[in-house]
């Protein structure tokens, strides 16, 4: 490891967004007198008759869930995007607005209310991966949909309203901000080098051997050099793929293994069901070639020092730029020890 990066304040560049993050490794030594929270040790049942995501239960809109045995997908009863919104523009001086349409879905990973991805077998997670592939393909074929965002919020601290193992899929007519940044950065690099930006970065990570937590035949699991969250992790295919539809059967299983490995390590880190937001960024479904895209999945967990000490994005982060104390290399070392 570069000793300067471990001892002195510095900035790191995020190649995918074109933005910087401030790193302050010396601050990791300071005593903590901030907020601590009680760890929730509650054991959930395999079935909860009050849960609107459990099999055979009735949801808020009156629909009854089927007696599903593995993965169950349905249109969100409280969708953030509407597919029947009228088309309109507001352009009144400095007041600008545009209509936005889309389709939002919920994906239940398992009928077992007590589980999370960390508790599921690799073959069970592979069924989730296959469902993601199916939804990405079907939603992307809709002429009105130009981007499909797959994500999961795990834990109440991440705003999850229901502990049942589930994620969401929001698809919309335009590219959201973070995806738009990554689209531009990857396109710029590809136009200059005729190669994948993330592909070249992954090769450098393999050579450095400082931030890789786990790898199999198809995937790297690592802490990005520019990570913002304390134990942020990325999963990326070693070979360039535009989207998850390019995964082979073996690749889908290896992707499921990568998810299994990191979620289990997270739970071991502070001996708690580790909260996070995860999301997959992949090529838009706008009917363009998108040959510059290299898809990847990111985990953004808020825990910093223990199961009860969180990283808050406040003060400087709100008004300046993201900042972290523990370095990416130290975070990777700690996670790798738990594999």
Coordinates of C-alpha atoms in Angstrom, one line a residue:
X1 CA 0.0 0.0 0.0
X2 CA 1.1 3.6 -0.7
X3 CA 1.9 4.9 2.8
X4 CA 0.9 8.4 2.0
X5 CA -2.6 7.2 1.1
X6 CA -2.8 5.5 4.5
X7 CA -1.6 8.4 6.7
X8 CA -2.4 11.7 5.1
X9 CA -5.6 13.5 3.8
X10 CA -6.0 13.3 0.1
X11 CA -8.6 13.1 -2.7
X12 CA -9.4 10.1 -4.8
X13 CA -11.0 10.3 -8.3
X14 CA -14.1 8.3 -9.2
X15 CA -13.5 7.3 -12.8
X16 CA -17.1 6.3 -13.4
X17 CA -18.7 9.6 -12.3
X18 CA -15.9 12.1 -12.8
X19 CA -16.2 13.2 -9.2
X20 CA -13.8 13.3 -6.2
X21 CA -14.0 11.9 -2.7
X22 CA -12.0 13.3 0.3
X23 CA -10.2 10.7 2.3
X24 CA -9.0 11.5 5.9
X25 CA -7.3 8.3 7.2
X26 CA -5.9 10.0 10.3
X27 CA -9.4 10.7 11.6
X28 CA -10.1 7.0 12.0
X29 CA -8.0 7.1 15.2
X30 CA -10.3 9.7 16.9
X31 CA -12.5 8.5 19.9
X32 CA -16.2 8.1 19.2
X33 CA -18.7 10.0 21.3
X34 CA -21.5 10.1 18.7
X35 CA -24.7 8.2 18.3
X36 CA -24.9 4.5 19.3
X37 CA -28.0 2.5 18.7
X38 CA -29.3 -0.7 20.2
X39 CA -28.7 -3.8 18.0
X40 CA -32.0 -5.5 17.0
X41 CA -31.6 -9.2 18.0
X42 CA -35.1 -10.1 17.1
X43 CA -35.5 -13.4 15.3
X44 CA -38.1 -13.2 12.5
X45 CA -40.4 -16.1 11.8
X46 CA -40.4 -17.9 8.4
X47 CA -43.9 -16.7 7.9
X48 CA -45.6 -13.5 9.2
X49 CA -49.4 -13.2 8.7
X50 CA -49.1 -9.4 9.0
X51 CA -46.4 -9.1 6.2
X52 CA -47.8 -8.0 2.9
X53 CA -45.0 -9.7 1.0
X54 CA -45.4 -13.2 2.5
X55 CA -47.0 -15.9 0.3
X56 CA -50.8 -16.1 0.4
X57 CA -51.1 -12.8 2.3
X58 CA -53.3 -9.9 1.1
X59 CA -51.5 -6.7 0.0
X60 CA -52.7 -3.2 0.7
X61 CA -54.5 -3.0 -2.7
X62 CA -56.5 -6.1 -1.9
X63 CA -54.6 -8.5 -4.2
X64 CA -53.6 -11.8 -2.7
X65 CA -50.0 -13.1 -3.1
X66 CA -49.7 -16.5 -4.7
X67 CA -48.2 -19.4 -2.7
X68 CA -44.8 -18.8 -4.3
X69 CA -41.9 -21.1 -3.5
X70 CA -38.9 -19.1 -4.6
X71 CA -39.0 -15.7 -6.4
X72 CA -42.1 -13.6 -6.8
X73 CA -42.3 -10.3 -8.8
X74 CA -45.3 -7.9 -8.9
X75 CA -46.0 -4.3 -9.9
X76 CA -45.4 -2.0 -7.0
X77 CA -48.7 -1.0 -5.3
X78 CA -47.2 2.4 -4.5
X79 CA -45.1 3.0 -7.6
X80 CA -42.9 6.2 -7.7
X81 CA -43.3 6.3 -11.4
X82 CA -46.6 6.2 -13.3
X83 CA -46.9 4.6 -16.8
X84 CA -49.9 6.6 -17.7
X85 CA -48.7 10.2 -17.0
X86 CA -49.4 12.7 -19.8
X87 CA -46.5 14.1 -21.7
X88 CA -45.7 17.7 -20.7
X89 CA -42.9 20.3 -20.4
X90 CA -42.6 23.3 -18.2
X91 CA -40.2 25.9 -19.5
X92 CA -40.9 29.2 -17.8
X93 CA -37.7 31.2 -17.4
X94 CA -35.7 29.4 -14.8
X95 CA -38.6 27.0 -13.9
X96 CA -37.9 23.8 -15.9
X97 CA -39.7 20.5 -15.6
X98 CA -40.5 17.5 -17.8
X99 CA -42.9 14.6 -17.5
X100 CA -41.4 11.2 -16.5
X101 CA -43.0 7.9 -16.9
X102 CA -42.1 4.4 -15.9
X103 CA -42.9 1.0 -14.3
X104 CA -41.9 0.0 -10.8
X105 CA -41.8 -3.6 -9.6
X106 CA -41.1 -5.4 -6.3
X107 CA -39.1 -8.7 -6.3
X108 CA -39.4 -11.0 -3.3
X109 CA -36.2 -13.0 -3.1
X110 CA -37.7 -15.8 -1.0
X111 CA -41.0 -16.8 0.6
X112 CA -39.0 -17.2 3.9
X113 CA -39.7 -14.1 5.9
X114 CA -36.7 -14.7 8.2
X115 CA -34.0 -14.7 5.5
X116 CA -31.8 -12.2 3.7
X117 CA -29.6 -12.9 0.7
X118 CA -26.8 -13.7 3.2
X119 CA -28.9 -16.6 4.5
X120 CA -29.8 -18.0 1.1
X121 CA -28.1 -20.8 -0.9
X122 CA -26.2 -19.9 -4.1
X123 CA -28.8 -21.7 -6.2
X124 CA -31.6 -19.7 -4.5
X125 CA -29.7 -16.5 -5.2
X126 CA -29.2 -17.6 -8.8
X127 CA -33.0 -17.7 -9.2
X128 CA -33.1 -14.1 -8.1
X129 CA -30.4 -13.3 -10.8
X130 CA -32.5 -15.1 -13.4
X131 CA -35.5 -13.0 -12.4
X132 CA -33.5 -9.8 -12.7
X133 CA -32.5 -10.9 -16.2
X134 CA -36.1 -11.6 -17.2
X135 CA -37.3 -8.3 -15.9
X136 CA -34.5 -6.3 -17.5
X137 CA -35.2 -7.9 -20.8
X138 CA -39.0 -7.5 -20.7
X139 CA -39.0 -4.0 -19.4
X140 CA -36.2 -2.9 -21.7
X141 CA -38.2 -4.1 -24.7
X142 CA -40.9 -1.6 -23.9
X143 CA -40.5 1.3 -26.3
X144 CA -41.3 3.8 -23.4
X145 CA -38.5 2.4 -21.2
X146 CA -34.9 3.5 -21.7
X147 CA -33.4 2.5 -18.4
X148 CA -34.0 -0.4 -15.8
X149 CA -32.7 0.1 -12.3
X150 CA -32.4 -3.0 -10.1
X151 CA -31.7 -2.3 -6.4
X152 CA -32.3 -3.4 -2.8
X153 CA -32.6 -1.5 0.5
X154 CA -31.8 -3.8 3.3
X155 CA -32.5 -2.8 6.9
X156 CA -34.7 -0.1 8.5
X157 CA -31.7 2.3 8.7
X158 CA -31.7 2.3 4.8
X159 CA -35.4 3.1 4.7
X160 CA -36.6 -0.4 4.1
X161 CA -40.3 -0.5 5.1
X162 CA -40.6 -4.3 5.3
X163 CA -38.0 -6.8 6.5
X164 CA -39.2 -9.5 4.2
X165 CA -36.3 -10.3 1.7
X166 CA -37.0 -8.2 -1.3
X167 CA -35.7 -5.6 -3.7
X168 CA -37.1 -3.3 -6.4
X169 CA -36.9 -2.6 -10.1
X170 CA -37.7 0.9 -11.3
X171 CA -37.7 1.4 -15.1
X172 CA -38.1 4.8 -16.7
X173 CA -38.1 6.8 -19.8
X174 CA -34.8 8.7 -19.2
X175 CA -31.5 8.0 -17.6
X176 CA -31.3 8.9 -13.8
X177 CA -28.4 11.2 -12.7
X178 CA -25.9 8.6 -11.5
X179 CA -26.3 6.5 -14.6
X180 CA -26.1 9.5 -16.9
X181 CA -22.7 10.4 -15.3
X182 CA -21.4 6.8 -15.7
X183 CA -22.7 6.7 -19.3
X184 CA -20.8 9.8 -20.2
X185 CA -17.5 8.8 -18.5
X186 CA -17.5 5.3 -20.0
X187 CA -18.4 6.6 -23.5
X188 CA -15.6 9.2 -23.3
X189 CA -13.0 6.6 -22.4
X190 CA -14.2 4.1 -25.0
X191 CA -14.1 6.7 -27.8
X192 CA -10.5 7.5 -26.9
X193 CA -9.2 4.0 -26.2
X194 CA -11.7 1.6 -27.9
X195 CA -11.7 -0.3 -24.6
X196 CA -13.8 -0.7 -21.5
X197 CA -13.0 1.9 -18.8
X198 CA -14.0 -0.5 -16.1
X199 CA -12.3 -3.4 -17.8
X200 CA -8.9 -1.5 -17.7
X201 CA -9.6 -0.5 -14.1
X202 CA -10.2 -4.1 -13.1
X203 CA -6.9 -5.2 -14.7
X204 CA -5.1 -2.6 -12.6
X205 CA -6.9 -3.9 -9.5
X206 CA -5.8 -7.4 -10.2
X207 CA -2.2 -6.3 -10.6
X208 CA -2.3 -4.2 -7.4
X209 CA -3.9 -6.9 -5.2
X210 CA -4.8 -4.4 -2.5
X211 CA -8.6 -4.1 -2.6
X212 CA -9.8 -7.4 -4.0
X213 CA -11.9 -9.4 -1.5
X214 CA -12.9 -12.4 -3.5
X215 CA -12.8 -13.6 -7.1
X216 CA -14.1 -16.6 -9.1
X217 CA -13.9 -17.4 -12.8
X218 CA -16.1 -14.6 -13.9
X219 CA -16.2 -11.9 -11.2
X220 CA -14.2 -9.7 -8.9
X221 CA -15.5 -8.5 -5.6
X222 CA -13.6 -5.5 -4.4
X223 CA -13.6 -2.2 -2.6
X224 CA -13.3 0.6 -5.3
X225 CA -10.3 2.9 -5.0
X226 CA -12.7 5.8 -4.8
X227 CA -15.2 4.2 -2.4
X228 CA -17.3 6.7 -0.3
X229 CA -19.1 4.4 2.2
X230 CA -16.9 2.8 4.9
X231 CA -17.3 -0.8 3.6
X232 CA -18.5 0.0 0.1
X233 CA -18.0 -3.0 -2.3
X234 CA -18.4 -3.5 -6.1
X235 CA -19.0 -6.7 -8.0
X236 CA -18.0 -6.6 -11.6
X237 CA -17.6 -9.2 -14.4
X238 CA -13.9 -9.6 -15.4
X239 CA -14.7 -9.5 -19.1
X240 CA -16.7 -6.6 -20.5
X241 CA -20.5 -7.2 -20.6
X242 CA -23.0 -4.5 -21.3
X243 CA -25.7 -6.0 -19.1
X244 CA -26.7 -9.1 -17.1
X245 CA -28.3 -10.7 -20.2
X246 CA -24.8 -11.5 -21.4
X247 CA -24.2 -13.8 -18.4
X248 CA -24.0 -17.5 -19.3
X249 CA -25.6 -20.1 -17.0
X250 CA -22.2 -20.6 -15.3
X251 CA -21.8 -16.8 -15.1
X252 CA -25.1 -16.4 -13.5
X253 CA -24.2 -18.9 -10.8
X254 CA -20.8 -17.2 -10.3
X255 CA -22.6 -13.9 -9.9
X256 CA -24.8 -15.5 -7.3
X257 CA -21.8 -16.8 -5.5
X258 CA -20.2 -13.4 -5.4
X259 CA -23.4 -11.9 -3.9
X260 CA -23.5 -14.7 -1.4
X261 CA -19.8 -14.3 -0.3
X262 CA -20.0 -10.5 0.3
X263 CA -23.4 -10.5 2.0
X264 CA -22.2 -13.3 4.4
X265 CA -18.9 -11.4 5.1
X266 CA -21.0 -8.2 5.8
X267 CA -23.0 -10.1 8.4
X268 CA -19.8 -11.4 10.1
X269 CA -18.2 -7.9 10.2
X270 CA -20.1 -6.6 13.1
X271 CA -22.0 -9.8 14.0
X272 CA -25.3 -8.3 12.8
X273 CA -27.7 -8.5 9.8
X274 CA -25.8 -5.9 7.9
X275 CA -27.8 -3.0 6.3
X276 CA -27.0 -1.6 2.9
X277 CA -28.4 -0.3 -0.3
X278 CA -27.2 -2.2 -3.4
X279 CA -27.8 -1.5 -7.0
X280 CA -26.8 -2.6 -10.5
X281 CA -25.8 -0.2 -13.1
X282 CA -25.9 -1.5 -16.7
X283 CA -26.4 -0.4 -20.2
X284 CA -29.5 1.7 -21.0
X285 CA -32.3 0.0 -22.9
X286 CA -32.5 2.9 -25.4
X287 CA -31.9 0.7 -28.5
X288 CA -28.4 2.1 -28.9
X289 CA -25.3 -0.1 -29.2
X290 CA -24.0 1.1 -25.8
X291 CA -20.7 -0.7 -26.6
X292 CA -18.9 1.4 -24.0
X293 CA -20.9 0.0 -21.1
X294 CA -19.5 -2.5 -18.5
X295 CA -22.1 -3.4 -16.0
X296 CA -21.5 -3.7 -12.2
X297 CA -23.2 -4.0 -8.9
X298 CA -22.4 -1.8 -5.9
X299 CA -23.1 -2.1 -2.1
X300 CA -23.4 1.0 0.0
X301 CA -23.5 0.1 3.7
X302 CA -23.8 2.8 6.3
X303 CA -22.1 1.0 9.3
X304 CA -18.7 2.5 10.3
X305 CA -17.2 1.2 13.6
X306 CA -19.7 -1.3 14.9
X307 CA -23.3 -2.6 14.5
X308 CA -24.4 0.6 16.2
X309 CA -22.2 3.3 14.8
X310 CA -23.2 4.7 11.4
X311 CA -21.6 6.9 8.8
X312 CA -23.7 10.0 8.4
X313 CA -23.5 12.1 5.3
X314 CA -23.8 15.5 6.9
X315 CA -22.0 18.8 7.1
X316 CA -19.1 18.8 4.7
X317 CA -20.6 15.9 2.7
X318 CA -23.8 17.9 2.1
X319 CA -22.2 21.2 1.3
X320 CA -18.8 20.1 -0.1
X321 CA -18.1 16.6 -1.3
X322 CA -18.2 13.0 0.0
X323 CA -15.6 12.2 2.7
X324 CA -14.4 9.0 4.4
X325 CA -12.0 8.1 7.2
X326 CA -11.2 4.4 6.9
X327 CA -9.3 3.8 3.6
X328 CA -10.5 1.5 0.9
X329 CA -7.4 -0.7 1.4
X330 CA -8.1 -1.2 5.1
X331 CA -11.8 -1.9 4.5
X332 CA -10.9 -4.5 1.9
X333 CA -8.4 -6.2 4.2
X334 CA -11.0 -6.5 7.0
X335 CA -13.7 -7.9 4.7
X336 CA -11.3 -10.3 3.0
X337 CA -10.4 -11.8 6.5
X338 CA -14.1 -12.7 6.9
X339 CA -14.4 -14.7 3.6

